[in-house]
Short mmCIF file of C-alpha atoms in Angstrom, two decimals:
data_model
loop_
_atom_site.label_atom_id
_atom_site.label_comp_id
_atom_site.label_asym_id
_atom_site.label_seq_id
_atom_site.Cartn_x
_atom_site.Cartn_y
_atom_site.Cartn_z
CA MET A 1 0.00 0.00 0.00
CA PRO A 2 1.50 3.37 -1.00
CA ASN A 3 2.54 5.67 1.81
CA ASP A 4 3.24 9.09 0.38
CA ASP A 5 4.31 10.51 3.76
CA ALA A 6 6.86 7.74 4.21
CA ASP A 7 8.17 8.15 0.67
CA ALA A 8 8.63 11.88 1.25
CA ALA A 9 10.35 11.22 4.57
CA TRP A 10 12.71 8.71 2.97
CA SER A 11 13.50 11.19 0.18
CA ALA A 12 14.30 13.93 2.67
CA LEU A 13 16.53 11.62 4.67
CA MET A 14 18.42 10.41 1.59
CA ALA A 15 18.96 14.00 0.46
CA LEU A 16 20.75 14.63 3.75
CA ALA A 17 22.78 11.46 3.25
CA ARG A 18 24.02 12.74 -0.13
CA ARG A 19 25.60 15.83 1.39
CA PRO A 20 29.41 15.84 1.12
CA ASP A 21 29.76 16.01 4.90
CA ALA A 22 27.14 13.37 5.71
CA ARG A 23 29.70 10.97 7.20
CA ALA A 24 31.66 13.60 9.12
CA ILE A 25 31.52 13.39 12.91
CA ARG A 26 34.44 15.50 14.12
CA PRO A 27 32.97 18.80 12.84
CA LEU A 28 29.85 18.15 14.92
CA PHE A 29 31.99 18.16 18.06
CA ALA A 30 33.85 21.26 16.88
CA ALA A 31 30.54 23.08 16.45
CA ASP A 32 28.96 21.92 19.71
CA ALA A 33 30.97 21.73 22.93
CA ASP A 34 28.04 20.03 24.66
CA ARG A 35 27.47 17.37 21.99
CA ALA A 36 28.45 14.42 24.21
CA ALA A 37 26.00 15.50 26.90
CA ARG A 38 23.19 16.41 24.47
CA TRP A 39 23.43 13.11 22.64
CA THR A 40 23.53 10.91 25.72
CA HIS A 41 20.12 9.54 26.70
CA ARG A 42 19.16 7.48 29.73
CA ALA A 43 16.54 4.93 30.66
CA GLY A 44 16.76 3.28 34.04
CA ASP A 45 20.37 2.19 34.47
CA VAL A 46 21.27 2.38 30.78
CA ALA A 47 23.12 5.37 29.34
CA LEU A 48 23.25 5.50 25.52
CA ASP A 49 25.75 7.92 23.97
CA LEU A 50 25.17 8.53 20.25
CA SER A 51 27.46 11.56 20.00
CA ARG A 52 30.12 9.62 18.07
CA THR A 53 27.82 9.20 15.06
CA SER A 54 27.15 11.64 12.25
CA VAL A 55 23.51 11.99 13.28
CA SER A 56 23.13 15.74 13.53
CA ASP A 57 20.11 17.76 14.63
CA ASP A 58 18.73 17.97 11.09
CA VAL A 59 19.36 14.28 10.45
CA LEU A 60 17.59 13.37 13.69
CA ALA A 61 14.66 15.56 12.69
CA ALA A 62 14.44 13.73 9.36
CA LEU A 63 14.66 10.36 11.10
CA LEU A 64 11.91 11.29 13.55
CA ARG A 65 9.78 12.44 10.60
CA LEU A 66 10.30 9.00 9.07
CA ALA A 67 9.31 7.33 12.34
CA ARG A 68 6.08 9.33 12.38
CA ALA A 69 5.35 8.51 8.75
CA ARG A 70 5.94 4.81 9.39
CA ASP A 71 3.80 5.05 12.57
CA VAL A 72 6.44 3.37 14.71
CA THR A 73 4.74 4.42 17.93
CA GLY A 74 1.46 2.98 16.67
CA PHE A 75 3.21 -0.29 15.87
CA ARG A 76 4.77 -0.22 19.35
CA ASP A 77 1.39 0.29 20.99
CA ARG A 78 -0.19 -2.53 18.98
CA MET A 79 2.65 -4.87 19.88
CA LEU A 80 2.62 -4.07 23.59
CA GLY A 81 -1.17 -4.15 23.60
CA GLY A 82 -1.36 -7.65 22.16
CA GLY A 83 -2.41 -6.76 18.61
CA VAL A 84 -1.50 -8.87 15.59
CA VAL A 85 1.91 -7.59 14.52
CA ASN A 86 3.05 -10.86 12.91
CA PRO A 87 0.68 -10.93 9.94
CA THR A 88 2.25 -13.84 8.04
CA GLU A 89 1.47 -16.11 10.99
CA GLY A 90 -1.57 -14.18 12.26
CA ARG A 91 -0.08 -13.70 15.70
CA ALA A 92 0.69 -11.12 18.32
CA ALA A 93 4.24 -10.79 19.64
CA LEU A 94 3.87 -11.16 23.39
CA HIS A 95 7.44 -11.59 24.59
CA ALA A 96 7.18 -8.43 26.71
CA ALA A 97 4.11 -9.86 28.44
CA GLN A 98 6.23 -12.80 29.65
CA ARG A 99 8.12 -10.46 31.93
CA GLY A 100 5.22 -10.34 34.37
CA GLY A 101 2.21 -8.14 34.84
CA GLY A 102 -1.46 -8.97 34.80
CA ASP A 103 -1.64 -11.88 32.34
CA ALA A 104 -3.05 -14.86 34.28
CA ALA A 105 -1.46 -17.52 32.06
CA VAL A 106 1.96 -15.89 32.38
CA GLN A 107 1.59 -15.62 36.14
CA ALA A 108 0.57 -19.27 36.36
CA THR A 109 3.63 -20.38 34.38
CA LEU A 110 5.95 -18.21 36.47
CA ALA A 111 4.42 -19.65 39.64
CA ARG A 112 5.02 -23.21 38.42
CA MET A 113 8.59 -22.35 37.46
CA GLN A 114 9.21 -20.75 40.86
CA ALA A 115 7.82 -23.77 42.69
CA PHE A 116 9.95 -26.13 40.59
CA CYS A 117 13.10 -24.09 41.27
CA GLY A 118 12.27 -23.99 44.97
CA ALA A 119 11.87 -27.76 45.09
CA VAL A 120 15.15 -28.35 43.29
CA HIS A 121 17.14 -25.81 45.28
CA GLY A 122 15.58 -26.85 48.59
CA GLY A 123 16.21 -30.54 48.06
CA ALA A 124 12.57 -31.59 47.94
CA LEU A 125 13.13 -32.65 44.32
CA CYS A 126 16.26 -34.79 44.08
CA GLY A 127 17.82 -37.21 41.65
CA ALA A 128 17.23 -40.94 41.40
CA THR A 129 19.84 -41.70 44.06
CA GLY A 130 18.51 -39.11 46.49
CA GLN A 131 21.32 -36.65 45.84
CA ARG A 132 20.63 -33.00 45.20
CA PHE A 133 20.97 -31.62 41.70
CA THR A 134 24.09 -29.50 41.23
CA ASP A 135 24.01 -29.11 37.42
CA VAL A 136 21.34 -28.39 34.84
CA VAL A 137 21.75 -29.18 31.14
CA ASN A 138 19.55 -27.21 28.76
CA ILE A 139 19.14 -28.99 25.42
CA GLY A 140 17.84 -26.62 22.77
CA ILE A 141 18.96 -24.66 19.74
CA GLY A 142 18.51 -21.15 18.40
CA GLY A 143 16.36 -19.11 20.75
CA SER A 144 16.04 -22.09 23.09
CA ASP A 145 19.79 -21.90 23.64
CA LEU A 146 21.42 -18.58 22.75
CA GLY A 147 19.51 -16.25 25.05
CA PRO A 148 19.51 -18.46 28.16
CA ALA A 149 23.15 -19.45 27.61
CA MET A 150 24.15 -15.80 27.26
CA VAL A 151 22.34 -14.76 30.45
CA ALA A 152 23.53 -17.71 32.53
CA ARG A 153 27.12 -17.09 31.52
CA ALA A 154 26.84 -13.37 32.20
CA LEU A 155 25.32 -13.64 35.66
CA TRP A 156 26.55 -16.89 37.17
CA THR A 157 28.83 -16.68 40.20
CA PRO A 158 30.36 -19.41 42.38
CA ALA A 159 27.69 -18.65 44.98
CA ALA A 160 24.88 -19.54 42.53
CA PRO A 161 22.76 -22.60 43.40
CA MET A 162 23.53 -24.64 40.24
CA ARG A 163 25.84 -24.77 37.26
CA ALA A 164 24.19 -24.48 33.85
CA HIS A 165 25.38 -26.19 30.66
CA TYR A 166 23.97 -25.66 27.18
CA LEU A 167 23.86 -28.33 24.49
CA ALA A 168 22.77 -27.05 21.08
CA ASN A 169 24.86 -28.34 18.19
CA VAL A 170 23.82 -31.76 16.88
CA ASP A 171 27.55 -32.47 16.53
CA ALA A 172 28.07 -35.01 19.34
CA HIS A 173 31.50 -33.56 20.08
CA ALA A 174 29.57 -30.87 21.96
CA TRP A 175 27.92 -33.51 24.16
CA GLN A 176 31.20 -35.28 24.77
CA GLU A 177 32.75 -32.07 26.05
CA ILE A 178 29.84 -31.30 28.39
CA ARG A 179 29.42 -34.90 29.58
CA ALA A 180 32.98 -35.03 30.93
CA ARG A 181 32.02 -32.35 33.49
CA LEU A 182 28.83 -33.97 34.77
CA ASP A 183 27.77 -36.54 37.35
CA PRO A 184 24.54 -38.15 36.10
CA ALA A 185 23.28 -38.63 39.65
CA ARG A 186 23.36 -34.86 40.18
CA THR A 187 22.33 -33.64 36.73
CA LEU A 188 18.90 -32.25 35.84
CA VAL A 189 18.11 -32.08 32.10
CA LEU A 190 15.74 -29.68 30.34
CA VAL A 191 14.63 -30.49 26.78
CA ALA A 192 13.72 -27.15 25.21
CA SER A 193 11.64 -27.55 22.05
CA LYS A 194 8.22 -26.00 21.58
CA THR A 195 7.11 -28.75 19.18
CA PHE A 196 9.30 -31.48 20.70
CA THR A 197 10.29 -32.37 17.14
CA THR A 198 13.34 -30.14 16.47
CA GLN A 199 15.83 -32.55 14.91
CA GLU A 200 19.00 -31.29 16.58
CA THR A 201 17.37 -30.98 19.99
CA MET A 202 15.68 -34.36 19.95
CA THR A 203 18.84 -36.10 18.71
CA ASN A 204 20.79 -34.60 21.59
CA ALA A 205 17.98 -35.37 24.03
CA ALA A 206 18.11 -39.03 23.03
CA LEU A 207 21.87 -39.12 23.69
CA VAL A 208 21.50 -37.53 27.12
CA ARG A 209 18.51 -39.68 28.06
CA ALA A 210 20.51 -42.81 27.19
CA TRP A 211 23.40 -41.54 29.34
CA LEU A 212 21.07 -41.09 32.32
CA VAL A 213 19.46 -44.51 31.88
CA ASP A 214 22.83 -46.24 31.45
CA ALA A 215 24.02 -44.73 34.72
CA LEU A 216 20.84 -44.81 36.80
CA GLY A 217 18.47 -47.26 35.16
CA GLU A 218 14.99 -46.26 34.09
CA ALA A 219 14.85 -44.00 37.15
CA GLY A 220 17.22 -41.75 35.22
CA THR A 221 14.24 -40.45 33.26
CA THR A 222 13.08 -38.69 36.45
CA HIS A 223 15.96 -36.28 35.82
CA LEU A 224 14.17 -34.95 32.73
CA ALA A 225 11.91 -31.95 32.31
CA ALA A 226 10.62 -30.29 29.14
CA LEU A 227 10.07 -26.76 27.91
CA SER A 228 7.44 -27.50 25.29
CA THR A 229 3.80 -27.34 24.29
CA ASN A 230 3.67 -30.93 22.99
CA LEU A 231 2.57 -32.85 26.08
CA PRO A 232 1.97 -36.19 24.28
CA ALA A 233 5.44 -36.22 22.70
CA ALA A 234 7.04 -35.29 25.99
CA ALA A 235 5.14 -38.06 27.77
CA GLU A 236 6.25 -40.58 25.16
CA PHE A 237 9.83 -39.49 25.83
CA GLY A 238 9.31 -40.18 29.52
CA ILE A 239 8.48 -36.71 30.85
CA PRO A 240 5.14 -36.43 32.70
CA GLY A 241 2.93 -33.38 32.33
CA GLU A 242 3.87 -31.91 35.70
CA ARG A 243 7.44 -31.63 34.45
CA VAL A 244 6.48 -29.86 31.20
CA PHE A 245 6.52 -26.05 31.08
CA GLY A 246 4.84 -24.49 28.06
CA PHE A 247 4.90 -21.12 26.33
CA ALA A 248 2.67 -19.56 23.71
CA ASP A 249 3.11 -19.42 19.94
CA THR A 250 3.06 -15.65 20.33
CA VAL A 251 6.56 -15.82 21.87
CA GLY A 252 9.19 -16.19 19.15
CA GLY A 253 12.24 -18.28 19.96
CA ARG A 254 14.74 -15.43 19.84
CA PHE A 255 12.53 -13.43 22.23
CA SER A 256 11.78 -16.34 24.57
CA LEU A 257 14.33 -16.26 27.39
CA TRP A 258 11.72 -14.53 29.58
CA SER A 259 9.30 -17.45 29.24
CA ALA A 260 9.58 -21.07 30.36
CA ILE A 261 12.63 -21.22 28.08
CA GLY A 262 14.37 -19.26 30.83
CA LEU A 263 13.93 -22.06 33.39
CA SER A 264 17.63 -22.95 33.14
CA ILE A 265 18.44 -19.34 34.05
CA ALA A 266 16.22 -19.50 37.12
CA LEU A 267 17.73 -22.83 38.18
CA ALA A 268 21.28 -21.59 37.68
CA LEU A 269 20.91 -18.17 39.29
CA GLY A 270 18.08 -18.67 41.74
CA TRP A 271 14.54 -17.39 41.42
CA ASP A 272 15.33 -13.96 42.80
CA GLY A 273 17.92 -13.47 40.05
CA PHE A 274 15.47 -14.50 37.33
CA ALA A 275 12.78 -12.25 38.80
CA ALA A 276 15.22 -9.33 38.81
CA LEU A 277 16.06 -10.05 35.15
CA LEU A 278 12.34 -9.84 34.31
CA ALA A 279 11.94 -6.67 36.35
CA GLY A 280 14.84 -5.01 34.55
CA ALA A 281 13.30 -5.83 31.18
CA ARG A 282 9.92 -4.53 32.36
CA SER A 283 11.50 -1.20 33.23
CA MET A 284 12.79 -0.91 29.64
CA ASP A 285 9.32 -1.89 28.38
CA GLU A 286 7.86 0.98 30.39
CA HIS A 287 10.42 3.43 29.00
CA PHE A 288 9.77 2.22 25.45
CA ALA A 289 6.03 2.59 25.95
CA SER A 290 6.09 6.09 27.42
CA ALA A 291 9.25 8.03 26.53
CA PRO A 292 8.88 10.62 23.75
CA PRO A 293 10.49 9.65 20.43
CA GLU A 294 13.37 12.11 20.75
CA SER A 295 14.55 10.44 23.99
CA ASN A 296 13.27 6.89 23.48
CA LEU A 297 16.33 4.66 23.60
CA PRO A 298 15.10 1.72 21.46
CA LEU A 299 13.77 4.09 18.80
CA LEU A 300 16.94 6.20 18.78
CA LEU A 301 19.08 3.09 18.42
CA ALA A 302 16.89 1.94 15.52
CA LEU A 303 16.93 5.33 13.81
CA THR A 304 20.71 5.49 14.07
CA GLU A 305 20.86 2.10 12.36
CA VAL A 306 18.60 3.37 9.57
CA TRP A 307 20.97 6.30 9.05
CA HIS A 308 23.97 3.99 8.89
CA VAL A 309 22.42 1.23 6.74
CA ASN A 310 20.17 3.20 4.41
CA GLY A 311 21.65 6.66 4.49
CA LEU A 312 25.35 5.89 4.47
CA GLY A 313 25.34 2.36 3.05
CA TYR A 314 27.08 0.58 5.93
CA PRO A 315 26.09 -3.12 5.64
CA ALA A 316 27.39 -4.42 8.98
CA ARG A 317 27.65 -3.55 12.67
CA ALA A 318 30.01 -4.82 15.35
CA VAL A 319 28.98 -5.35 18.97
CA LEU A 320 31.88 -5.15 21.42
CA PRO A 321 31.03 -5.72 25.08
CA TYR A 322 33.97 -4.71 27.22
CA ASP A 323 33.04 -7.29 29.83
CA GLU A 324 34.05 -10.94 29.54
CA ARG A 325 30.77 -12.00 31.14
CA LEU A 326 28.95 -10.68 28.05
CA ALA A 327 31.04 -12.80 25.68
CA ARG A 328 27.91 -14.45 24.24
CA PHE A 329 25.89 -11.25 23.93
CA PRO A 330 26.97 -10.66 20.29
CA ALA A 331 25.86 -14.21 19.41
CA HIS A 332 22.47 -13.55 20.97
CA LEU A 333 22.13 -10.32 18.99
CA GLN A 334 23.16 -12.10 15.80
CA GLN A 335 20.05 -14.25 16.04
CA LEU A 336 17.79 -11.56 17.46
CA GLU A 337 18.61 -9.08 14.72
CA MET A 338 19.53 -11.10 11.65
CA GLU A 339 16.73 -13.66 11.99
CA SER A 340 14.26 -10.85 12.62
CA LEU A 341 15.45 -8.34 10.03
CA GLY A 342 17.04 -10.46 7.30
CA LYS A 343 14.04 -10.00 5.01
CA ALA A 344 13.79 -9.05 1.35
CA VAL A 345 9.98 -9.20 1.29
CA ALA A 346 7.84 -6.31 2.51
CA LEU A 347 4.66 -6.70 4.52
CA ASP A 348 2.55 -6.46 1.36
CA GLY A 349 4.48 -9.29 -0.29
CA GLY A 350 6.48 -7.01 -2.56
CA VAL A 351 10.21 -6.51 -2.66
CA VAL A 352 11.69 -4.49 0.19
CA ALA A 353 12.56 -1.08 -1.21
CA ARG A 354 15.71 -0.55 0.82
CA ALA A 355 18.50 -2.42 2.53
CA SER A 356 17.56 -4.18 5.74
CA GLY A 357 19.14 -6.68 8.09
CA PRO A 358 22.79 -5.65 8.42
CA VAL A 359 25.34 -8.28 9.38
CA VAL A 360 25.90 -8.30 13.15
CA PHE A 361 29.09 -9.71 14.63
CA GLY A 362 31.28 -9.20 17.63
CA GLU A 363 33.57 -10.39 20.36
CA PRO A 364 34.34 -9.12 23.83
CA GLY A 365 36.94 -6.43 24.23
CA THR A 366 39.88 -6.42 24.45
CA ASN A 367 40.00 -9.65 22.41
CA ALA A 368 38.43 -7.92 19.42
CA GLN A 369 41.25 -5.39 19.29
CA HIS A 370 43.62 -8.20 18.37
CA SER A 371 41.19 -9.76 15.91
CA PHE A 372 38.97 -7.83 13.48
CA MET A 373 39.48 -4.23 14.63
CA GLN A 374 42.01 -3.75 11.83
CA LEU A 375 39.15 -3.91 9.34
CA ILE A 376 37.01 -1.57 11.42
CA HIS A 377 39.74 1.05 11.70
CA GLN A 378 41.20 0.93 8.19
CA GLY A 379 38.93 -1.17 6.00
CA PRO A 380 37.41 0.50 2.93
CA THR A 381 33.83 0.45 4.29
CA PRO A 382 33.15 1.79 7.79
CA VAL A 383 31.55 -0.61 10.28
CA PRO A 384 29.56 1.08 13.06
CA VAL A 385 30.30 -0.31 16.51
CA ASP A 386 28.26 -0.69 19.67
CA PHE A 387 30.64 -0.45 22.64
CA ILE A 388 29.11 -1.81 25.85
CA LEU A 389 30.91 -0.83 29.06
CA VAL A 390 30.25 -1.74 32.69
CA ALA A 391 31.47 0.93 35.09
CA LYS A 392 31.99 -1.21 38.20
CA PRO A 393 33.26 -4.80 38.12
CA ASP A 394 32.38 -7.62 40.49
CA HIS A 395 35.99 -8.54 41.13
CA PRO A 396 38.63 -6.79 43.27
CA PHE A 397 41.16 -6.17 40.48
CA ALA A 398 40.66 -2.44 39.92
CA ASP A 399 43.74 -2.02 37.76
CA SER A 400 42.56 -4.66 35.26
CA HIS A 401 39.15 -3.04 35.04
CA ARG A 402 40.54 0.44 34.50
CA LYS A 403 42.67 -0.88 31.63
CA LEU A 404 39.64 -2.66 30.16
CA LEU A 405 37.55 0.51 30.20
CA ALA A 406 40.46 2.61 28.94
CA ASN A 407 40.82 0.33 25.94
CA GLY A 408 37.11 0.46 25.11
CA LEU A 409 36.93 4.25 25.27
CA ALA A 410 40.22 4.57 23.39
CA GLN A 411 38.91 2.41 20.55
CA ALA A 412 35.82 4.59 20.27
CA GLU A 413 37.99 7.70 20.28
CA ALA A 414 40.37 6.28 17.68
CA LEU A 415 37.48 5.50 15.36
CA LEU A 416 36.24 9.05 15.79
CA VAL A 417 39.39 11.14 15.54
CA GLY A 418 41.65 8.99 13.36
CA LYS A 419 45.15 10.13 12.46
CA SER A 420 45.93 12.32 9.47
CA ALA A 421 48.82 11.92 7.03
CA ALA A 422 50.40 15.08 8.42
CA GLU A 423 50.27 13.70 11.94
CA VAL A 424 51.80 10.41 10.82
CA ARG A 425 54.61 12.15 8.95
CA ALA A 426 55.36 14.39 11.93
CA GLU A 427 55.47 11.42 14.31
CA MET A 428 57.78 9.46 12.03
CA ALA A 429 60.09 12.41 11.54
CA ALA A 430 60.27 12.99 15.30
CA ALA A 431 61.18 9.31 15.71
CA GLY A 432 64.10 9.76 13.28
CA ALA A 433 62.70 8.24 10.08
CA ASP A 434 64.17 9.61 6.87
CA ALA A 435 62.11 11.14 4.06
CA GLU A 436 62.17 7.98 1.93
CA ARG A 437 60.92 5.83 4.81
CA ILE A 438 58.22 8.34 5.66
CA ALA A 439 56.98 8.47 2.06
CA ALA A 440 56.83 4.67 1.86
CA ILE A 441 55.18 3.92 5.21
CA ALA A 442 53.06 6.96 6.11
CA PRO A 443 50.04 6.02 3.93
CA HIS A 444 49.74 2.69 5.75
CA ARG A 445 49.55 4.40 9.13
CA VAL A 446 46.78 6.88 8.30
CA PHE A 447 43.40 6.42 10.01
CA THR A 448 40.57 8.29 8.32
CA GLY A 449 38.52 8.73 11.49
CA ASP A 450 34.88 9.78 11.34
CA ARG A 451 33.93 6.13 11.89
CA PRO A 452 30.76 5.85 13.96
CA SER A 453 30.13 4.14 17.25
CA SER A 454 27.62 4.19 20.04
CA VAL A 455 28.63 3.72 23.66
CA ILE A 456 26.32 2.05 26.16
CA ILE A 457 27.32 2.25 29.82
CA LEU A 458 25.84 0.19 32.65
CA PRO A 459 26.72 0.91 36.30
CA ARG A 460 27.13 -2.81 37.10
CA LEU A 461 26.23 -6.05 35.38
CA THR A 462 23.29 -7.37 37.40
CA PRO A 463 20.16 -9.29 36.49
CA GLY A 464 18.29 -5.98 36.41
CA THR A 465 20.72 -4.13 34.15
CA LEU A 466 21.11 -7.11 31.82
CA GLY A 467 17.33 -7.34 31.53
CA GLN A 468 17.24 -3.67 30.53
CA LEU A 469 20.01 -4.15 27.97
CA VAL A 470 18.42 -7.17 26.26
CA ALA A 471 14.99 -5.54 26.17
CA LEU A 472 16.55 -2.41 24.66
CA TYR A 473 17.75 -4.40 21.66
CA GLU A 474 14.50 -6.37 21.38
CA HIS A 475 12.52 -3.16 21.07
CA LYS A 476 15.08 -1.73 18.67
CA VAL A 477 14.37 -4.71 16.39
CA ALA A 478 10.62 -4.06 16.57
CA CYS A 479 11.17 -0.42 15.60
CA LEU A 480 13.32 -1.43 12.63
CA GLY A 481 10.64 -3.81 11.44
CA ALA A 482 8.18 -0.92 11.34
CA LEU A 483 10.67 1.47 9.74
CA TRP A 484 11.67 -1.02 7.02
CA ASN A 485 8.10 -2.27 6.46
CA ILE A 486 9.00 -5.90 7.19
CA ASN A 487 7.77 -8.49 9.66
CA PRO A 488 10.42 -8.91 12.38
CA PHE A 489 8.59 -11.79 14.05
CA ASP A 490 8.59 -14.56 11.42
CA GLN A 491 11.57 -16.52 10.10
CA TRP A 492 10.56 -18.48 7.02
CA GLY A 493 14.13 -18.44 5.79
CA VAL A 494 15.17 -21.11 8.28
CA GLU A 495 12.62 -23.64 7.04
CA LEU A 496 13.95 -24.78 3.67
CA GLY A 497 17.21 -26.14 5.01
CA LYS A 498 15.31 -28.10 7.66
CA VAL A 499 13.12 -29.70 5.02
CA LEU A 500 16.02 -30.58 2.74
CA ALA A 501 18.01 -32.06 5.63
CA GLY A 502 15.57 -34.97 5.82
CA GLY A 503 16.29 -36.08 2.26
CA THR A 504 20.01 -35.54 2.69
CA LEU A 505 19.98 -37.66 5.85
CA ALA A 506 18.29 -40.46 3.93
CA ALA A 507 21.04 -40.26 1.31
CA LEU A 508 23.78 -40.39 3.96
CA GLU A 509 22.08 -43.44 5.48
CA GLY A 510 21.98 -45.14 2.08
CA ARG A 511 18.18 -45.12 1.90
CA ALA A 512 17.91 -42.69 -1.00
CA VAL A 513 19.87 -40.73 -3.58
CA ALA A 514 20.11 -36.97 -3.19
CA ALA A 515 18.19 -35.24 -5.96
CA GLN A 516 20.47 -32.24 -6.36
CA ALA A 517 23.69 -33.03 -8.23
CA ALA A 518 26.11 -31.10 -6.03
CA THR A 519 24.58 -32.56 -2.86
CA ALA A 520 24.74 -36.06 -4.34
CA ALA A 521 28.42 -35.59 -5.18
CA SER A 522 29.20 -34.39 -1.65
CA VAL A 523 27.27 -37.30 -0.12
CA ALA A 524 29.17 -39.75 -2.32
CA ALA A 525 32.51 -38.25 -1.26
CA ILE A 526 31.59 -38.50 2.43
CA LEU A 527 30.42 -42.10 2.09
CA ARG A 528 33.66 -43.04 0.36
CA LEU A 529 35.72 -41.50 3.16
CA GLN A 530 33.62 -43.23 5.79
CA ALA A 531 34.03 -46.57 4.04
CA GLU A 532 37.79 -46.18 4.04
CA GLY A 533 37.79 -46.30 7.83
#
C-alpha cells in the first residue's frame, strides 16, 4: 500500500545522506561543545551515547519524521497491547508480556517455574539416588539456547545454586565435552523444544537420556523436564505433564528467554535473580512505551541504524562488550537481529525497497582489538560499533578493570578522531625516520577517522541491568521492522534447510539418492571416506 508521507520522509533523509559532509563526525563536536551531553540519553540504568555518530540535529529531525510517517509508535502500541503484529502467521508478539504483569497464564507459568526451582534448590526434588541436583543441562537450539546461555554465563557466580550447561549443536562432540564435566546422579536435564520435534534438539535429548538410563536405570528419566507445548510427545519421551513447562506461539524463539525457556536461568541463578532479570526488562518496556520519540532509547538506536544502513550504506555492525561476562551477547544479537530483520519481502508481499538486516558480529573487548578491529579502523567500508561498558566490576582487580575501560573508550575515540597523514609524517620524523621511509610507510599508518560508534554504559552487570540491555535491543528490532516495512517476528528463511536435511539424511544413510547433483556428489565423497575407515 502506498505511503506518500513515508516516501517523502525517505526522500528527505536520503537528500541529507548525499551531502558531502554526511559521514563527518568531528565537525559536529567542533561546532557543539556540549554534543556528548546532548546526545547521551538514559533509561533506568542504561546510558546511551550517540554523539560519536554523524547523526546531527537535522538528520535526527528527518529520522523522527520518518518514524512518524511509518507510525512506529502505533506499531509499538499494537505490539505491547497484544495486537496482531506478525501478519504472516496471524499472531501477536507477546514476549514483553512474559516479563510479568497482569496476564493470568503468564503468572501461572511463572508460579510453576518458581515452585519447581524452589523444590530443586531446597532438596525436595532430588535425583534418582537421592542426591541434590548440582548441574542443569539445557538442550535446545537457536532461541532455546542462545539467550539463556548468554544470560547464565553473564550472571553466574560461584555462589549460585547450580551450574548451567547448554547443548545445542547436533555435533556429538559438543555432548562429549559437556558430559565429561557432569555426574549423572546430580544432573537435571531440560529439553527445550516447543514442538518437541526439532531434529537437533531431539537427537541430543536421546543421547543424554541414554546416558542417564545407562548410569541410573529407568529411574534416570526422572531427571528430565521439558520446555514445550507438545505434552503427548514429551510423555512418550518419559516426561510427565507436571514436568512440562509451556509457552505460547506468540513468543518467538529469539525473544523467549523470559518465558519457560528461561527455566535454566532460574535454576542456575536462583529465582530472585530471574525475577530481577524480568523486572529489569519490564522497566525498559515501560520506558519504550512512554518516553517521547526524541529520547526513546530503542527508537533512537533503531533510527541510528537506519541512518547507517540506508543513508550511508554501511552493511554491517560490530557489537563489542567490554566485559568478559557478556562474551555471548553478540551471538544472541546475531540471532535476534539477523533472523528478525534479514528479510527481502515487505509486509505487502512485494520486494523491500531498501537495505535491511545488516550483518551483526562481535567479540568481547579487548580480544576484538587483536582480531577484526584492523578492518574496522582501516577497511574501505566503515563498520559502526556498539561499545558496551560496565562501570563497576564484580571482582577486586581495579587495575585490570581500568585498563579494560580505557581500551574500550580509546577504541571509540580512535574510530572518531583517526590520524591524518600530516600527523603520521610528523610522528615518524620525530622518531628519526628519513624522508624515503616516511613516504613509503606513512600512507599505511593513516586512520581516516569519522567512523561511527555508540557507547552504552551500565553501572554494574546485574540481572536488572542485563534485563534492561536485552529488552533495549529487542525493542530496537521491533522499531526497525516498522521502519523497514517488514515483519520482524517470522523466520521463514530457516525452514527450507530443515526440510532438505531430511532427504540428505536419507542419502547419507543409504536409503535414498540426493536429488540435487552437487549434494549427491558431496554425499558420495563423504560415504567413500567413511568406508575407508
